[in-house]
Short mmCIF file of C-alpha atoms in Angstrom, two decimals:
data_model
loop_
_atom_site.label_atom_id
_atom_site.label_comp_id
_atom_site.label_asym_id
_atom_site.label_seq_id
_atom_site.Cartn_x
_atom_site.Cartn_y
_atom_site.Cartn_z
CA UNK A 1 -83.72 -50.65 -67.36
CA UNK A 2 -82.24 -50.55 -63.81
CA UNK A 3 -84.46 -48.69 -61.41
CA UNK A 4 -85.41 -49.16 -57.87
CA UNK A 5 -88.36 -47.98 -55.81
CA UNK A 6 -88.27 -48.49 -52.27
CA UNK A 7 -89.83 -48.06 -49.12
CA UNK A 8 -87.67 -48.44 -46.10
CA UNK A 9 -86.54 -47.54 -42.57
CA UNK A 10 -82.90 -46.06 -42.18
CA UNK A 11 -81.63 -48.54 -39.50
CA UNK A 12 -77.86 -47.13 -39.74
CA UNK A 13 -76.73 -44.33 -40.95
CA UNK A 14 -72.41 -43.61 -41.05
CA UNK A 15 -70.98 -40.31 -40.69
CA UNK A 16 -70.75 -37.70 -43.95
CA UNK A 17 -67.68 -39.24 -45.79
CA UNK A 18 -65.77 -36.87 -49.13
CA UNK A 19 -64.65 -38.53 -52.60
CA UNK A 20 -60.89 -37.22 -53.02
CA UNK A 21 -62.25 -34.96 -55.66
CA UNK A 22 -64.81 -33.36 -52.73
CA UNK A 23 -68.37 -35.07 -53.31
CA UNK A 24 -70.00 -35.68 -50.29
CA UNK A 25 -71.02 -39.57 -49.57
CA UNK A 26 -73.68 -41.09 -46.94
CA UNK A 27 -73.62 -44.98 -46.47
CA UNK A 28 -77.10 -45.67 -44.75
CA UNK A 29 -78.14 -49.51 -43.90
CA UNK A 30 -82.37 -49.43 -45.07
CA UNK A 31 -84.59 -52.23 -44.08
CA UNK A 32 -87.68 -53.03 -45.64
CA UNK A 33 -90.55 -54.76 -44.60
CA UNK A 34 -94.17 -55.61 -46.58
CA UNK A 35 -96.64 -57.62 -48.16
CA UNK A 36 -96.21 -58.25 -51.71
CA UNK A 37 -98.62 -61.18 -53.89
CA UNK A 38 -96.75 -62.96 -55.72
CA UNK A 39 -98.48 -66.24 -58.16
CA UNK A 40 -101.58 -65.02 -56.44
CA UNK A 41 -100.59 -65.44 -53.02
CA UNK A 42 -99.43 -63.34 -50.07
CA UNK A 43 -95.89 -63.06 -49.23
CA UNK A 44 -94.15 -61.29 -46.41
CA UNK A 45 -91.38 -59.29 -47.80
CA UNK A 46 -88.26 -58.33 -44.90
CA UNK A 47 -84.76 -57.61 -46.31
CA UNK A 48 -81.94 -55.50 -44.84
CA UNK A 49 -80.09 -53.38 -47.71
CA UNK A 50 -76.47 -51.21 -48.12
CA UNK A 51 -77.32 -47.88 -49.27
CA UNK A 52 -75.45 -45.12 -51.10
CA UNK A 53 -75.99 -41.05 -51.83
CA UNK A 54 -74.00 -39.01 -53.28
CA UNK A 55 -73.58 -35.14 -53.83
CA UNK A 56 -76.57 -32.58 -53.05
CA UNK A 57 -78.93 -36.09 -51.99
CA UNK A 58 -76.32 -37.05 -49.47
CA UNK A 59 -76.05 -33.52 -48.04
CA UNK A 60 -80.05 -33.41 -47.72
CA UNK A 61 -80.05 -37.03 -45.81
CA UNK A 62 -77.62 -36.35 -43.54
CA UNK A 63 -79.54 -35.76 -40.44
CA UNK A 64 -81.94 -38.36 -41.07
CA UNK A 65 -81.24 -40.72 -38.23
CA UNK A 66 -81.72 -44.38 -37.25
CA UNK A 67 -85.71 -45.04 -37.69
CA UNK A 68 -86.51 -42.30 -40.09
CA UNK A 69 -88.93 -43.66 -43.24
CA UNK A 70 -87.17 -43.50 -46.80
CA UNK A 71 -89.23 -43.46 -49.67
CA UNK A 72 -86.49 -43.47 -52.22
CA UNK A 73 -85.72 -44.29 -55.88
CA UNK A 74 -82.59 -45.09 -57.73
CA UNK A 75 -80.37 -48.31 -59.06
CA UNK A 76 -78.73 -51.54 -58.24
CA UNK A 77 -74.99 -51.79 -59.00
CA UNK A 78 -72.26 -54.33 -57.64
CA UNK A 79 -70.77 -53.16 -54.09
CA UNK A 80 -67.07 -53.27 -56.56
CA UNK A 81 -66.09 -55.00 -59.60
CA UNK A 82 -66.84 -58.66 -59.54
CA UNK A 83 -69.06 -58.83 -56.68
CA UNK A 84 -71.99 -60.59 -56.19
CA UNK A 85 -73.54 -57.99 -53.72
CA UNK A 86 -75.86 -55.44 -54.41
CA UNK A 87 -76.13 -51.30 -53.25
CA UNK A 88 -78.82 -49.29 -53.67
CA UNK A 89 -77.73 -46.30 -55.32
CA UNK A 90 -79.95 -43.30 -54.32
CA UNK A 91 -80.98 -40.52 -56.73
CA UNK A 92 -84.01 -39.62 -55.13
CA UNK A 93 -85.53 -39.82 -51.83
CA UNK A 94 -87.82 -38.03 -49.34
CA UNK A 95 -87.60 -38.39 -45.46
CA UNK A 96 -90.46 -39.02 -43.15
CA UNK A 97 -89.86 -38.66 -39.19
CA UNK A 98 -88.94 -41.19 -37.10
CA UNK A 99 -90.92 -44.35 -36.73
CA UNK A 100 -91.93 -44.62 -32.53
CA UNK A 101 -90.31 -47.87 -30.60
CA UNK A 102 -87.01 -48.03 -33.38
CA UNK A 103 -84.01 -47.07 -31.47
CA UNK A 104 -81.59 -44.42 -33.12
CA UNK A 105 -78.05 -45.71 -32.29
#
């Protein structure tokens, strides 16, 4: 099973892009930061990740700007064939407003 849960802060966010066949596309940049245990212990958890949405999602997200909290679900797929990086795919999410002191760019 390939699914993702996530809770994150849109730090970049690129303009509405269209598949040649017409499906809208939004490329955000997410960055998530927490506390997870792990073997019984605390860890600090910070990691910067591409995002994708596609179709009716990426329509919905398109306003949400740099600092706005993601709560979103989806998969992990290679960026293109043969890669070693990681996207998260999104099939789900729901925007909260801006976080105060993040700068929108």
């Amino acid at each position: 099973m390939n699914r993702f849960d996530l809770a994150a802060v849109i730090i970049e966010c690129q303009p509405m892009r269209y598949t040649p066949v017409g499906i809208p596309v939004l490329e955000l940049v997410l960055q998530h930061d927490s506390e997870q245990i792990e073997a019984g212990m605390a860890r600090k958890v910070s990691c910067t990740l591409d995002a994708v949405a596609l179709g009716d999602l990426a329509v919905s997200l398109q306003h949400a700007g740099a600092g706005s909290v993601l709560q979103a679900r989806g998969f992990l797929a290679a960026t293109r064939k043969g890669s070693m990086k990681v996207k998260f795919h999104l099939q789900q999410a729901r925007v909260q407003p801006a976080v105060s002191g993040i700068q929108t760019a």
